[in-house]
């Protein structure tokens, strides 16, 4: 069985037995992958500090056909995060990022779009504390990367655009977007949205689409749109936007998003 080499990000890691570690990665080339690092705690040479949560590494592994776990040969740190682990806010936000990526994907399933989105989000959080829109932009980008980009410019049912003073809208998770007041009921819509929240969501979604088209620039610059959002993003609107994204994620993640539940209060009391 030959050795595969790919850039990867650590999504999850647990100690196993005396000296091994089981690690789940989101790789650039082969999707999500779980493997066992034999002697992880002893072998600085093979894994030196590169099996921790969020680590951005070059991963070398072997996997027999049909085997549940890959055999991890070695990991080499590509880029050390300098500040990601230095504040509770950044750590909490990064935990949410890797949990969403983990719960949205199956093993070996997804291409490199989600990898790029996760990497961009971690780089953003390494550079500065999360703002009110940071994780919402990540969530929209993750949905888009997995082919679930929501419709937020117009009603998912009747296609009427939400104007600047758009009709009352509600999030319709099963339909994959927002529905107008007239269409909301029959489409099982949940959370309601003010016109300001609809406009904010649409603006963020446009930034996500633009960022995904320009692959050469990477996905970090998606977060530049944060600089123009806060003026319209008061606490009430931020709450609506947050609830809307939470609802849109539900059909596409396995189980509950625990980091968001546990750490939401940390992020919202800033
Ligand atoms: Zn409608």
PDB file of C-alpha atoms in Angstrom, residues 97-211:
ATOM      1  CA  UNK A  97     -15.136  26.019  12.626  1.00  0.00           C
ATOM      2  CA  UNK A  98     -13.654  22.511  12.830  1.00  0.00           C
ATOM      3  CA  UNK A  99     -16.834  21.056  14.354  1.00  0.00           C
ATOM      4  CA  UNK A 100     -19.005  22.384  11.506  1.00  0.00           C
ATOM      5  CA  UNK A 101     -16.540  21.007   8.938  1.00  0.00           C
ATOM      6  CA  UNK A 102     -16.480  17.636  10.693  1.00  0.00           C
ATOM      7  CA  UNK A 103     -20.254  17.298  11.041  1.00  0.00           C
ATOM      8  CA  UNK A 104     -21.008  18.455   7.478  1.00  0.00           C
ATOM      9  CA  UNK A 105     -18.861  15.760   5.880  1.00  0.00           C
ATOM     10  CA  UNK A 106     -18.482  12.003   5.649  1.00  0.00           C
ATOM     11  CA  UNK A 107     -15.131  10.236   5.322  1.00  0.00           C
ATOM     12  CA  UNK A 108     -13.535  10.701   1.870  1.00  0.00           C
ATOM     13  CA  UNK A 109     -16.502  12.758   0.732  1.00  0.00           C
ATOM     14  CA  UNK A 110     -15.669  16.364   0.010  1.00  0.00           C
ATOM     15  CA  UNK A 111     -13.337  18.070  -2.446  1.00  0.00           C
ATOM     16  CA  UNK A 112     -10.907  20.875  -1.728  1.00  0.00           C
ATOM     17  CA  UNK A 113     -13.444  23.720  -1.468  1.00  0.00           C
ATOM     18  CA  UNK A 114     -14.295  23.068   2.175  1.00  0.00           C
ATOM     19  CA  UNK A 115     -10.604  22.591   3.007  1.00  0.00           C
ATOM     20  CA  UNK A 116      -9.902  26.054   1.604  1.00  0.00           C
ATOM     21  CA  UNK A 117     -12.810  27.579   3.531  1.00  0.00           C
ATOM     22  CA  UNK A 118     -11.696  26.040   6.850  1.00  0.00           C
ATOM     23  CA  UNK A 119      -8.113  27.138   6.293  1.00  0.00           C
ATOM     24  CA  UNK A 120      -9.258  30.683   5.498  1.00  0.00           C
ATOM     25  CA  UNK A 121     -11.380  30.818   8.665  1.00  0.00           C
ATOM     26  CA  UNK A 122      -8.534  29.592  10.890  1.00  0.00           C
ATOM     27  CA  UNK A 123      -6.161  32.121   9.316  1.00  0.00           C
ATOM     28  CA  UNK A 124      -8.710  34.877   9.948  1.00  0.00           C
ATOM     29  CA  UNK A 125      -9.041  33.864  13.618  1.00  0.00           C
ATOM     30  CA  UNK A 126      -5.268  33.622  13.993  1.00  0.00           C
ATOM     31  CA  UNK A 127      -4.978  37.219  12.764  1.00  0.00           C
ATOM     32  CA  UNK A 128      -7.606  38.841  15.017  1.00  0.00           C
ATOM     33  CA  UNK A 129     -10.433  38.174  17.471  1.00  0.00           C
ATOM     34  CA  UNK A 130     -13.725  37.149  15.872  1.00  0.00           C
ATOM     35  CA  UNK A 131     -16.153  39.963  15.038  1.00  0.00           C
ATOM     36  CA  UNK A 132     -19.953  39.624  15.037  1.00  0.00           C
ATOM     37  CA  UNK A 133     -19.986  38.378  11.417  1.00  0.00           C
ATOM     38  CA  UNK A 134     -16.845  36.216  11.328  1.00  0.00           C
ATOM     39  CA  UNK A 135     -18.408  32.847  12.071  1.00  0.00           C
ATOM     40  CA  UNK A 136     -21.512  33.668  10.044  1.00  0.00           C
ATOM     41  CA  UNK A 137     -19.335  34.290   6.978  1.00  0.00           C
ATOM     42  CA  UNK A 138     -17.555  31.006   7.622  1.00  0.00           C
ATOM     43  CA  UNK A 139     -20.882  29.150   7.920  1.00  0.00           C
ATOM     44  CA  UNK A 140     -22.156  30.613   4.639  1.00  0.00           C
ATOM     45  CA  UNK A 141     -18.877  29.738   2.914  1.00  0.00           C
ATOM     46  CA  UNK A 142     -18.967  26.183   4.320  1.00  0.00           C
ATOM     47  CA  UNK A 143     -22.542  25.683   3.091  1.00  0.00           C
ATOM     48  CA  UNK A 144     -21.551  26.954  -0.365  1.00  0.00           C
ATOM     49  CA  UNK A 145     -18.428  24.749  -0.449  1.00  0.00           C
ATOM     50  CA  UNK A 146     -20.566  21.657   0.184  1.00  0.00           C
ATOM     51  CA  UNK A 147     -23.095  22.633  -2.497  1.00  0.00           C
ATOM     52  CA  UNK A 148     -25.745  23.909  -0.048  1.00  0.00           C
ATOM     53  CA  UNK A 149     -25.389  27.657  -0.659  1.00  0.00           C
ATOM     54  CA  UNK A 150     -28.700  29.196   0.487  1.00  0.00           C
ATOM     55  CA  UNK A 151     -30.919  31.498  -1.601  1.00  0.00           C
ATOM     56  CA  UNK A 152     -31.022  34.817   0.264  1.00  0.00           C
ATOM     57  CA  UNK A 153     -31.599  37.445  -2.438  1.00  0.00           C
ATOM     58  CA  UNK A 154     -35.096  36.305  -3.421  1.00  0.00           C
ATOM     59  CA  UNK A 155     -37.900  34.145  -2.049  1.00  0.00           C
ATOM     60  CA  UNK A 156     -37.023  30.440  -2.477  1.00  0.00           C
ATOM     61  CA  UNK A 157     -40.623  29.720  -3.476  1.00  0.00           C
ATOM     62  CA  UNK A 158     -41.996  32.576  -5.611  1.00  0.00           C
ATOM     63  CA  UNK A 159     -38.583  34.040  -6.635  1.00  0.00           C
ATOM     64  CA  UNK A 160     -39.610  37.621  -5.777  1.00  0.00           C
ATOM     65  CA  UNK A 161     -36.468  39.524  -4.754  1.00  0.00           C
ATOM     66  CA  UNK A 162     -36.201  40.925  -1.215  1.00  0.00           C
ATOM     67  CA  UNK A 163     -35.717  44.647  -1.848  1.00  0.00           C
ATOM     68  CA  UNK A 164     -34.216  47.167   0.549  1.00  0.00           C
ATOM     69  CA  UNK A 165     -37.656  47.353   2.206  1.00  0.00           C
ATOM     70  CA  UNK A 166     -38.458  43.736   1.424  1.00  0.00           C
ATOM     71  CA  UNK A 167     -41.512  41.885   2.631  1.00  0.00           C
ATOM     72  CA  UNK A 168     -41.222  40.103   5.992  1.00  0.00           C
ATOM     73  CA  UNK A 169     -39.065  37.041   5.398  1.00  0.00           C
ATOM     74  CA  UNK A 170     -38.511  33.790   7.214  1.00  0.00           C
ATOM     75  CA  UNK A 171     -35.788  31.186   6.946  1.00  0.00           C
ATOM     76  CA  UNK A 172     -37.032  27.982   5.314  1.00  0.00           C
ATOM     77  CA  UNK A 173     -34.232  25.473   6.086  1.00  0.00           C
ATOM     78  CA  UNK A 174     -35.747  22.575   4.144  1.00  0.00           C
ATOM     79  CA  UNK A 175     -36.124  24.774   1.054  1.00  0.00           C
ATOM     80  CA  UNK A 176     -32.554  26.065   1.410  1.00  0.00           C
ATOM     81  CA  UNK A 177     -33.003  29.785   1.903  1.00  0.00           C
ATOM     82  CA  UNK A 178     -35.393  32.567   2.884  1.00  0.00           C
ATOM     83  CA  UNK A 179     -39.072  32.686   1.980  1.00  0.00           C
ATOM     84  CA  UNK A 180     -41.300  35.772   1.757  1.00  0.00           C
ATOM     85  CA  UNK A 181     -44.221  36.304   4.137  1.00  0.00           C
ATOM     86  CA  UNK A 182     -46.706  34.866   1.652  1.00  0.00           C
ATOM     87  CA  UNK A 183     -44.748  31.675   0.957  1.00  0.00           C
ATOM     88  CA  UNK A 184     -43.331  31.080   4.445  1.00  0.00           C
ATOM     89  CA  UNK A 185     -46.090  28.895   5.899  1.00  0.00           C
ATOM     90  CA  UNK A 186     -46.405  26.215   3.231  1.00  0.00           C
ATOM     91  CA  UNK A 187     -42.610  25.860   3.146  1.00  0.00           C
ATOM     92  CA  UNK A 188     -42.277  25.084   6.848  1.00  0.00           C
ATOM     93  CA  UNK A 189     -40.368  28.273   7.571  1.00  0.00           C
ATOM     94  CA  UNK A 190     -38.982  28.902  11.040  1.00  0.00           C
ATOM     95  CA  UNK A 191     -36.969  31.904  12.216  1.00  0.00           C
ATOM     96  CA  UNK A 192     -38.284  35.316  11.128  1.00  0.00           C
ATOM     97  CA  UNK A 193     -36.026  38.003   9.721  1.00  0.00           C
ATOM     98  CA  UNK A 194     -36.140  41.791   9.642  1.00  0.00           C
ATOM     99  CA  UNK A 195     -35.416  43.579   6.370  1.00  0.00           C
ATOM    100  CA  UNK A 196     -32.025  44.601   7.826  1.00  0.00           C
ATOM    101  CA  UNK A 197     -31.132  40.975   8.573  1.00  0.00           C
ATOM    102  CA  UNK A 198     -32.167  39.858   5.086  1.00  0.00           C
ATOM    103  CA  UNK A 199     -30.025  42.612   3.552  1.00  0.00           C
ATOM    104  CA  UNK A 200     -27.060  41.661   5.746  1.00  0.00           C
ATOM    105  CA  UNK A 201     -27.355  37.968   4.858  1.00  0.00           C
ATOM    106  CA  UNK A 202     -27.576  38.773   1.157  1.00  0.00           C
ATOM    107  CA  UNK A 203     -24.502  41.013   1.364  1.00  0.00           C
ATOM    108  CA  UNK A 204     -22.503  38.290   3.098  1.00  0.00           C
ATOM    109  CA  UNK A 205     -23.673  35.694   0.594  1.00  0.00           C
ATOM    110  CA  UNK A 206     -22.523  37.904  -2.311  1.00  0.00           C
ATOM    111  CA  UNK A 207     -19.075  38.136  -0.677  1.00  0.00           C
ATOM    112  CA  UNK A 208     -18.958  34.350  -0.322  1.00  0.00           C
ATOM    113  CA  UNK A 209     -19.844  33.824  -3.985  1.00  0.00           C
ATOM    114  CA  UNK A 210     -17.244  36.377  -5.069  1.00  0.00           C
ATOM    115  CA  UNK A 211     -14.565  34.768  -2.871  1.00  0.00           C
TER     116      UNK A 211
END
